[in-house]
Tab-separated table of C-alpha atoms in Angstrom:
chain	number	residue	atom	x	y	z
A	118	MET	CA	30.878	64.980	72.945
A	119	VAL	CA	32.198	67.859	75.006
A	120	LEU	CA	34.055	69.125	71.934
A	121	ARG	CA	30.886	68.868	69.832
A	122	LYS	CA	28.917	70.791	72.435
A	123	SER	CA	31.589	73.501	72.609
A	124	TYR	CA	31.579	73.769	68.815
A	125	LEU	CA	27.794	74.207	68.752
A	126	MET	CA	27.919	76.835	71.472
A	127	VAL	CA	30.548	78.816	69.565
A	128	LEU	CA	28.522	78.474	66.361
A	129	CYS	CA	25.385	79.734	68.083
A	130	ALA	CA	27.300	82.637	69.579
A	131	LEU	CA	28.551	83.596	66.127
A	132	MET	CA	25.016	83.415	64.736
A	133	LEU	CA	23.696	85.563	67.562
A	134	PHE	CA	26.418	88.125	66.884
A	135	SER	CA	25.637	88.071	63.176
A	136	ALA	CA	21.905	88.443	63.816
A	137	SER	CA	22.618	91.419	66.028
A	138	GLU	CA	24.115	93.246	63.056
A	139	ARG	CA	21.090	95.450	62.356
A	140	ALA	CA	21.972	96.113	58.735
A	141	GLN	CA	21.268	92.440	57.988
A	142	ALA	CA	18.588	91.658	60.534
A	143	LEU	CA	15.798	94.275	60.321
A	144	ILE	CA	13.261	94.708	57.550
A	145	LEU	CA	10.096	96.666	56.773
A	146	THR	CA	6.847	94.700	56.673
A	147	PRO	CA	3.387	96.189	56.074
A	148	LEU	CA	1.221	96.968	59.095
A	149	ASN	CA	-1.621	95.153	57.387
A	150	SER	CA	-4.320	96.375	59.764
A	151	PHE	CA	-3.633	99.923	58.530
A	152	GLY	CA	-5.256	101.419	55.456
A	153	GLY	CA	-7.818	98.731	54.694
A	154	GLY	CA	-5.544	95.717	54.928
A	155	ASP	CA	-2.436	96.626	52.918
A	156	GLY	CA	-0.571	99.083	55.135
A	157	TRP	CA	-1.236	102.030	52.819
A	158	LEU	CA	-3.801	104.723	53.571
A	159	ALA	CA	-4.190	106.079	50.058
A	160	PRO	CA	-5.373	109.626	49.259
A	161	GLY	CA	-9.148	109.716	49.617
A	162	GLU	CA	-9.342	106.279	51.266
A	163	SER	CA	-11.588	105.934	54.345
A	164	GLY	CA	-12.349	109.645	54.249
A	165	PHE	CA	-8.661	110.616	54.300
A	166	ASN	CA	-7.599	113.872	52.651
A	167	PRO	CA	-7.378	113.379	48.846
A	168	GLN	CA	-4.099	115.302	49.131
A	169	THR	CA	-4.087	117.525	46.096
A	170	ASN	CA	-1.593	120.392	46.011
A	171	ALA	CA	0.335	119.003	48.995
A	172	THR	CA	-2.325	120.013	51.519
A	173	VAL	CA	-0.941	117.357	53.881
A	174	ARG	CA	2.728	117.985	54.658
A	175	GLY	CA	3.074	116.962	58.295
A	176	ILE	CA	2.227	113.762	60.151
A	177	THR	CA	3.444	112.185	63.364
A	178	TYR	CA	2.742	109.244	65.664
A	179	ASN	CA	1.975	109.364	69.384
A	180	GLU	CA	2.976	106.052	70.936
A	181	VAL	CA	1.375	107.115	74.244
A	182	THR	CA	-2.090	107.121	72.644
A	183	ASN	CA	-1.435	104.973	69.533
A	184	ARG	CA	-2.664	107.803	67.331
A	185	VAL	CA	-1.429	109.295	64.069
A	186	TYR	CA	-1.828	113.079	63.776
A	187	VAL	CA	-2.181	114.726	60.381
A	188	VAL	CA	-2.047	118.445	59.563
A	189	ASP	CA	-4.823	118.746	56.980
A	190	ARG	CA	-5.445	121.953	55.002
A	191	ASP	CA	-7.966	120.538	52.536
A	192	GLY	CA	-11.024	122.828	52.702
A	193	GLY	CA	-9.992	124.431	55.988
A	194	LEU	CA	-7.593	123.814	58.850
A	195	PHE	CA	-7.694	120.516	60.697
A	196	VAL	CA	-5.479	118.245	62.721
A	197	ASP	CA	-6.921	114.825	61.988
A	198	VAL	CA	-6.537	112.083	64.593
A	199	LEU	CA	-6.249	108.581	63.100
A	200	ASP	CA	-6.207	105.212	64.819
A	201	GLY	CA	-2.622	104.004	64.757
A	202	ASP	CA	-3.648	100.414	64.028
A	203	THR	CA	-6.188	101.013	61.261
A	204	GLY	CA	-5.711	104.553	59.966
A	205	LEU	CA	-9.420	105.224	60.479
A	206	PRO	CA	-10.406	108.719	61.672
A	207	VAL	CA	-11.261	108.921	65.369
A	208	GLY	CA	-11.467	112.683	65.868
A	209	SER	CA	-9.513	115.905	65.519
A	210	LEU	CA	-7.545	118.300	67.680
A	211	ASP	CA	-8.989	121.660	68.696
A	212	VAL	CA	-7.603	124.386	66.414
A	213	THR	CA	-9.215	127.337	68.194
A	214	GLY	CA	-7.204	130.532	67.813
A	215	ILE	CA	-4.656	129.188	65.330
A	216	THR	CA	-3.866	131.917	62.795
A	217	GLY	CA	-1.022	133.537	60.899
A	218	GLY	CA	1.656	132.483	58.483
A	219	THR	CA	1.574	131.361	54.878
A	220	PHE	CA	0.024	128.164	56.266
A	221	ALA	CA	-1.447	128.457	59.761
A	222	LEU	CA	-0.188	124.921	60.409
A	223	SER	CA	2.244	122.824	58.405
A	224	GLN	CA	4.359	120.438	60.525
A	225	ILE	CA	3.594	118.400	63.652
A	226	ASP	CA	5.470	116.236	66.158
A	227	VAL	CA	5.085	114.712	69.611
A	228	ALA	CA	7.366	115.159	72.629
A	229	ASP	CA	8.509	112.213	74.724
A	230	ASP	CA	5.785	112.920	77.307
A	231	GLY	CA	2.989	112.863	74.706
A	232	ALA	CA	2.569	116.646	74.385
A	233	ILE	CA	1.746	117.617	70.799
A	234	TYR	CA	3.422	120.488	68.949
A	235	ALA	CA	2.552	121.920	65.530
A	236	SER	CA	4.041	124.853	63.650
A	237	ASN	CA	2.991	127.239	60.951
A	238	LEU	CA	4.904	127.979	57.747
A	239	SER	CA	6.506	131.412	57.760
A	240	THR	CA	7.862	132.642	54.426
A	241	SER	CA	8.983	136.119	55.432
A	242	THR	CA	11.230	137.654	58.067
A	243	THR	CA	8.306	139.925	58.943
A	244	SER	CA	5.909	136.994	59.491
A	245	ASN	CA	6.290	135.369	62.897
A	246	PHE	CA	7.068	131.691	63.210
A	247	LYS	CA	4.462	130.160	65.518
A	248	VAL	CA	4.380	126.873	67.396
A	249	TYR	CA	1.328	125.580	69.234
A	250	ARG	CA	1.162	123.024	72.046
A	251	TRP	CA	-1.579	120.594	73.030
A	252	ALA	CA	-1.070	118.982	76.444
A	253	ASN	CA	-3.195	116.065	75.218
A	254	GLU	CA	-5.748	115.272	72.521
A	255	ALA	CA	-8.608	116.886	74.470
A	256	ALA	CA	-6.741	120.131	75.188
A	257	VAL	CA	-7.162	123.568	73.679
A	258	PRO	CA	-3.918	124.654	71.992
A	259	THR	CA	-1.641	127.130	73.698
A	260	VAL	CA	1.013	129.258	72.020
A	261	ALA	CA	4.446	127.822	72.752
A	262	PHE	CA	6.325	130.288	70.540
A	263	ASP	CA	5.296	133.356	68.545
A	264	GLY	CA	8.138	135.456	67.233
A	265	PRO	CA	10.759	135.926	64.545
A	266	ALA	CA	12.793	132.845	63.661
A	267	ASN	CA	15.430	135.134	62.085
A	268	ARG	CA	15.027	133.259	58.824
A	269	VAL	CA	13.363	133.960	55.482
A	270	ARG	CA	11.449	130.673	55.509
A	271	THR	CA	10.691	128.370	58.456
A	272	GLY	CA	8.326	125.453	58.956
A	273	ASP	CA	8.883	123.076	56.030
A	274	SER	CA	10.515	120.717	58.527
A	275	MET	CA	10.199	120.396	62.300
A	276	ALA	CA	11.130	117.920	65.049
A	277	VAL	CA	10.682	117.661	68.815
A	278	ILE	CA	12.655	115.780	71.472
A	279	GLY	CA	12.561	115.521	75.257
A	280	SER	CA	9.801	116.391	77.699
A	281	GLY	CA	8.827	119.171	80.091
A	282	ALA	CA	11.586	121.681	80.701
A	283	ASN	CA	13.963	119.509	78.652
A	284	THR	CA	11.905	119.728	75.461
A	285	GLN	CA	13.668	121.061	72.375
A	286	ILE	CA	12.209	121.956	68.980
A	287	VAL	CA	14.067	122.483	65.705
A	288	ALA	CA	12.596	123.787	62.468
A	289	ALA	CA	13.873	124.856	59.071
A	290	GLY	CA	12.848	125.615	55.501
A	291	GLY	CA	14.171	127.411	52.457
A	292	SER	CA	17.739	127.560	51.225
A	293	THR	CA	18.949	131.069	51.999
A	294	ALA	CA	22.688	131.174	52.661
A	295	GLY	CA	23.606	131.331	56.336
A	296	GLU	CA	20.210	130.126	57.581
A	297	ASP	CA	20.448	126.608	58.993
A	298	TYR	CA	17.673	126.030	61.551
A	299	VAL	CA	15.939	127.639	64.481
A	300	LEU	CA	16.262	125.966	67.894
A	301	LEU	CA	13.499	126.512	70.446
A	302	SER	CA	14.262	125.876	74.119
A	303	THR	CA	12.147	126.170	77.256
A	304	ALA	CA	12.505	126.554	81.008
A	305	ASP	CA	9.009	125.369	81.880
A	306	GLY	CA	7.834	123.157	78.993
A	307	LEU	CA	5.193	125.722	78.049
A	308	SER	CA	6.834	128.786	76.491
A	309	TYR	CA	9.922	128.804	74.277
A	310	THR	CA	12.726	131.107	73.182
A	311	ALA	CA	14.577	130.965	69.858
A	312	SER	CA	18.228	130.748	68.909
A	313	ASN	CA	19.905	130.196	65.539
A	314	PRO	CA	22.793	127.710	65.687
A	315	VAL	CA	25.275	127.758	62.813
A	316	ALA	CA	26.090	124.503	61.012
A	317	ALA	CA	29.506	125.503	59.733
A	318	GLY	CA	30.208	124.173	56.264
A	319	ALA	CA	26.682	122.873	55.661
A	320	ALA	CA	25.180	123.289	52.207
A	321	ASN	CA	22.508	125.954	51.781
A	322	GLY	CA	19.138	124.455	52.717
A	323	ALA	CA	20.695	121.375	54.320
A	324	PHE	CA	17.851	121.076	56.868
A	325	ARG	CA	14.976	122.430	54.813
A	326	LEU	CA	12.998	119.288	53.851
A	327	GLY	CA	13.902	116.850	56.609
A	328	ILE	CA	15.062	117.396	60.175
A	329	ASP	CA	15.329	115.313	63.331
A	330	PHE	CA	17.326	114.820	66.507
A	331	ASP	CA	19.581	111.782	66.787
A	332	GLY	CA	19.245	111.542	70.583
A	333	ALA	CA	23.000	111.954	71.032
A	334	GLY	CA	23.163	115.744	71.037
A	335	ASN	CA	22.988	116.277	67.281
A	336	VAL	CA	20.544	117.506	64.663
A	337	LEU	CA	20.189	115.723	61.325
A	338	GLY	CA	19.053	117.570	58.221
A	339	SER	CA	18.125	116.570	54.702
A	340	GLN	CA	17.124	117.928	51.318
A	341	THR	CA	17.012	116.617	47.786
A	342	GLY	CA	20.193	116.560	45.749
A	343	ALA	CA	23.731	115.391	46.213
A	344	SER	CA	24.402	117.067	49.569
A	345	GLY	CA	22.764	114.124	51.306
A	346	LEU	CA	22.305	113.966	55.067
A	347	THR	CA	23.864	116.608	57.322
A	348	GLN	CA	24.776	116.200	60.985
A	349	VAL	CA	25.729	118.944	63.442
A	350	ALA	CA	25.710	119.414	67.211
A	351	THR	CA	22.344	120.778	68.358
A	352	SER	CA	23.972	123.995	69.556
A	353	GLY	CA	25.868	124.352	66.275
A	354	GLY	CA	29.427	123.732	65.120
A	355	PRO	CA	31.165	121.980	62.233
A	356	ALA	CA	28.719	120.104	60.002
A	357	THR	CA	29.342	116.767	58.324
A	358	ALA	CA	27.568	115.572	55.172
A	359	PHE	CA	26.872	111.905	54.425
A	360	ALA	CA	25.788	110.348	51.151
A	361	ARG	CA	22.551	108.361	50.894
A	362	THR	CA	21.264	105.939	48.284
A	363	SER	CA	19.204	108.393	46.241
A	364	ALA	CA	19.121	112.143	45.678
A	365	GLY	CA	15.326	111.980	46.009
A	366	GLU	CA	15.438	111.160	49.715
A	367	ALA	CA	14.406	114.277	51.634
A	368	PRO	CA	12.003	113.701	54.582
A	369	ILE	CA	13.688	111.753	57.378
A	370	ALA	CA	13.122	110.221	60.807
A	371	PHE	CA	15.658	108.892	63.305
A	372	ASP	CA	15.070	106.349	66.065
A	373	PRO	CA	17.635	106.953	68.843
A	374	VAL	CA	16.819	103.701	70.654
A	375	ASP	CA	17.905	101.353	67.861
A	376	GLN	CA	19.832	104.000	65.899
A	377	LEU	CA	17.766	103.666	62.754
A	378	LEU	CA	17.352	106.220	59.985
A	379	ALA	CA	14.335	106.195	57.685
A	380	THR	CA	13.754	108.243	54.531
A	381	VAL	CA	11.067	108.510	51.893
A	382	ASP	CA	11.955	109.185	48.268
A	383	ILE	CA	9.817	112.031	46.951
A	384	ASN	CA	10.144	110.742	43.384
A	385	SER	CA	8.688	107.302	44.040
A	386	SER	CA	7.368	107.016	47.645
A	387	LEU	CA	9.982	104.310	48.282
A	388	VAL	CA	10.790	104.106	51.997
A	389	ARG	CA	14.341	103.192	52.977
A	390	LEU	CA	15.535	101.880	56.348
A	391	TYR	CA	19.174	102.414	57.304
A	392	ASP	CA	21.478	101.398	60.105
A	393	GLY	CA	22.104	104.838	61.565
A	394	SER	CA	24.859	103.847	63.981
A	395	ASP	CA	27.494	104.865	61.410
A	396	LEU	CA	26.196	107.503	59.020
A	397	SER	CA	29.295	107.258	56.852
A	398	LEU	CA	28.057	103.835	55.672
A	399	LEU	CA	24.573	104.873	54.540
A	400	SER	CA	25.298	104.645	50.820
A	401	THR	CA	27.388	101.470	51.060
A	402	THR	CA	26.533	98.850	53.688
A	403	GLY	CA	24.103	100.917	55.757
A	404	LEU	CA	20.914	100.169	53.808
A	405	MET	CA	18.864	97.525	55.628
A	406	ASP	CA	15.701	97.382	53.562
A	407	ASP	CA	13.390	99.362	51.322
A	408	ALA	CA	9.692	99.009	50.616
A	409	ASN	CA	6.869	100.770	48.803
A	410	LEU	CA	3.267	99.884	49.607
A	411	THR	CA	1.760	102.406	47.196
A	412	THR	CA	0.325	101.258	43.870
A	413	ALA	CA	-0.027	104.700	42.253
A	414	PHE	CA	2.135	107.780	42.239
A	415	VAL	CA	1.224	111.480	42.194
A	416	SER	CA	4.010	113.998	41.677
A	417	ASN	CA	5.242	115.769	44.799
A	418	GLY	CA	6.640	118.936	43.292
A	419	ASN	CA	7.109	120.564	46.695
A	420	GLY	CA	9.374	117.764	47.893
A	421	VAL	CA	7.663	117.623	51.282
A	422	GLY	CA	6.634	114.756	53.517
A	423	ASP	CA	7.151	113.295	56.955
A	424	LEU	CA	8.106	110.101	58.806
A	425	LYS	CA	7.886	108.947	62.412
A	426	PHE	CA	9.061	105.914	64.380
A	427	GLY	CA	7.137	104.725	67.427
A	428	ARG	CA	6.687	101.876	69.879
A	429	PRO	CA	3.043	101.225	70.773
A	430	ALA	CA	2.107	99.685	74.108
A	431	SER	CA	1.307	96.451	72.251
A	432	GLY	CA	5.011	96.084	71.487
A	433	GLY	CA	7.305	96.253	68.502
A	434	LEU	CA	8.576	99.165	66.441
A	435	ARG	CA	6.522	100.974	63.808
A	436	LEU	CA	7.315	103.450	61.071
A	437	TYR	CA	4.775	105.772	59.473
A	438	ALA	CA	5.839	107.487	56.248
A	439	MET	CA	4.126	110.091	54.093
A	440	ASN	CA	5.195	111.422	50.697
A	441	ALA	CA	2.923	114.420	50.065
A	442	ASN	CA	0.057	113.644	47.638
A	443	ASN	CA	0.628	109.899	48.103
A	444	GLY	CA	-0.968	108.951	51.414
A	445	ILE	CA	0.543	107.315	54.488
A	446	GLN	CA	2.423	104.018	54.571
A	447	ALA	CA	2.613	102.083	57.840
A	448	PHE	CA	5.279	99.481	58.548
A	449	GLN	CA	6.436	97.215	61.297
A	450	VAL	CA	10.205	97.079	61.723
A	451	VAL	CA	10.925	93.421	62.435
A	452	PRO	CA	13.823	90.937	62.452
A	453	GLU	CA	14.583	89.382	59.109
A	454	PRO	CA	12.964	85.896	58.967
A	455	ALA	CA	16.161	84.302	57.644
A	456	SER	CA	18.057	85.436	60.737
A	457	LEU	CA	15.412	83.999	63.025
A	458	GLY	CA	15.463	80.713	61.101
A	459	LEU	CA	19.218	80.367	61.477
A	460	LEU	CA	18.972	81.002	65.186
A	461	GLY	CA	16.187	78.441	65.523
A	462	LEU	CA	18.213	75.782	63.729
A	463	CYS	CA	21.183	76.588	65.895
A	464	MET	CA	19.208	76.180	69.099
A	465	ILE	CA	17.681	72.885	67.895
A	466	GLY	CA	21.169	71.577	67.165
A	467	LEU	CA	22.418	72.698	70.561
A	468	MET	CA	19.549	70.999	72.364
A	469	ALA	CA	20.121	67.805	70.380
A	470	GLY	CA	23.820	67.924	71.295
A	471	ARG	CA	22.914	68.256	74.958
A	472	ARG	CA	20.716	65.162	74.821
A	473	ARG	CA	23.572	63.075	73.410
A	474	ILE	CA	26.028	64.035	76.150
């Protein structure tokens, strides 16, 4: 009986180890409370922007408030505030004084302390790149940065990490040779200065349609085409390119806690979830799951969109994904049911073995 018990314990340990392998144990399931019961807030649904001509290009999620923020240029300039559980509109951010740029606002993200940042789209070296900051949803925006980004085009992609004086912002756009991304740093969490790190060896435009921090001192960039995903130290240095599943994957998000990478395919709205702990395996064994909650497709000729991971106070991990002109999909990232079933059977067997001893 002792041998049987030892065998069961070893078997359970092996199952636990196997279940911990994220590439086999995490999947995307619809957040069914979002978007009228199917996890998809379609264009025009519940008063949401009908999204013609890519007038929504930036979204993000604030886990502090359980809100989704949407930069909305349909008929004016708005930052819509949506309930993170349902997708229903609950208000909007103050946009007083926001001006300048090809688009006065384009991208948006949230710092670790809940401060909200949104940037314009600058398409000229003579047009300042501008970033605005909201301390909270009730605040009037302040100017965090207003100056040259030393790039021809900036603001198609943007990401924020850290909080207070440790906040960093990266942004990119366009594919001019020698222009990788602009890095904004701060000494007080309120005003920022710009630098232009060099990603040596990176393809032109490597960060233009998707950008994020990996939480380990690196910036990740993405665009359509064969160049795939690019990684470089935040301050610059040699860049490394990694292949993904599809050339249509451009917008990205990275979760540093569980080391997960998410992409949305601009040609289909298919969302892919990867094990991001080893980027060299993305196109082979790294793909965990893919899902598409949309039932119609509108062409996204601009190739723009946005994704964001977040952990609400209610628990769990969520992923919000937007392919421009095709609404917002909301997922829960959960353990694969098969893995949980195997563990349950293992524990039942172990308990039964204990009773027979």
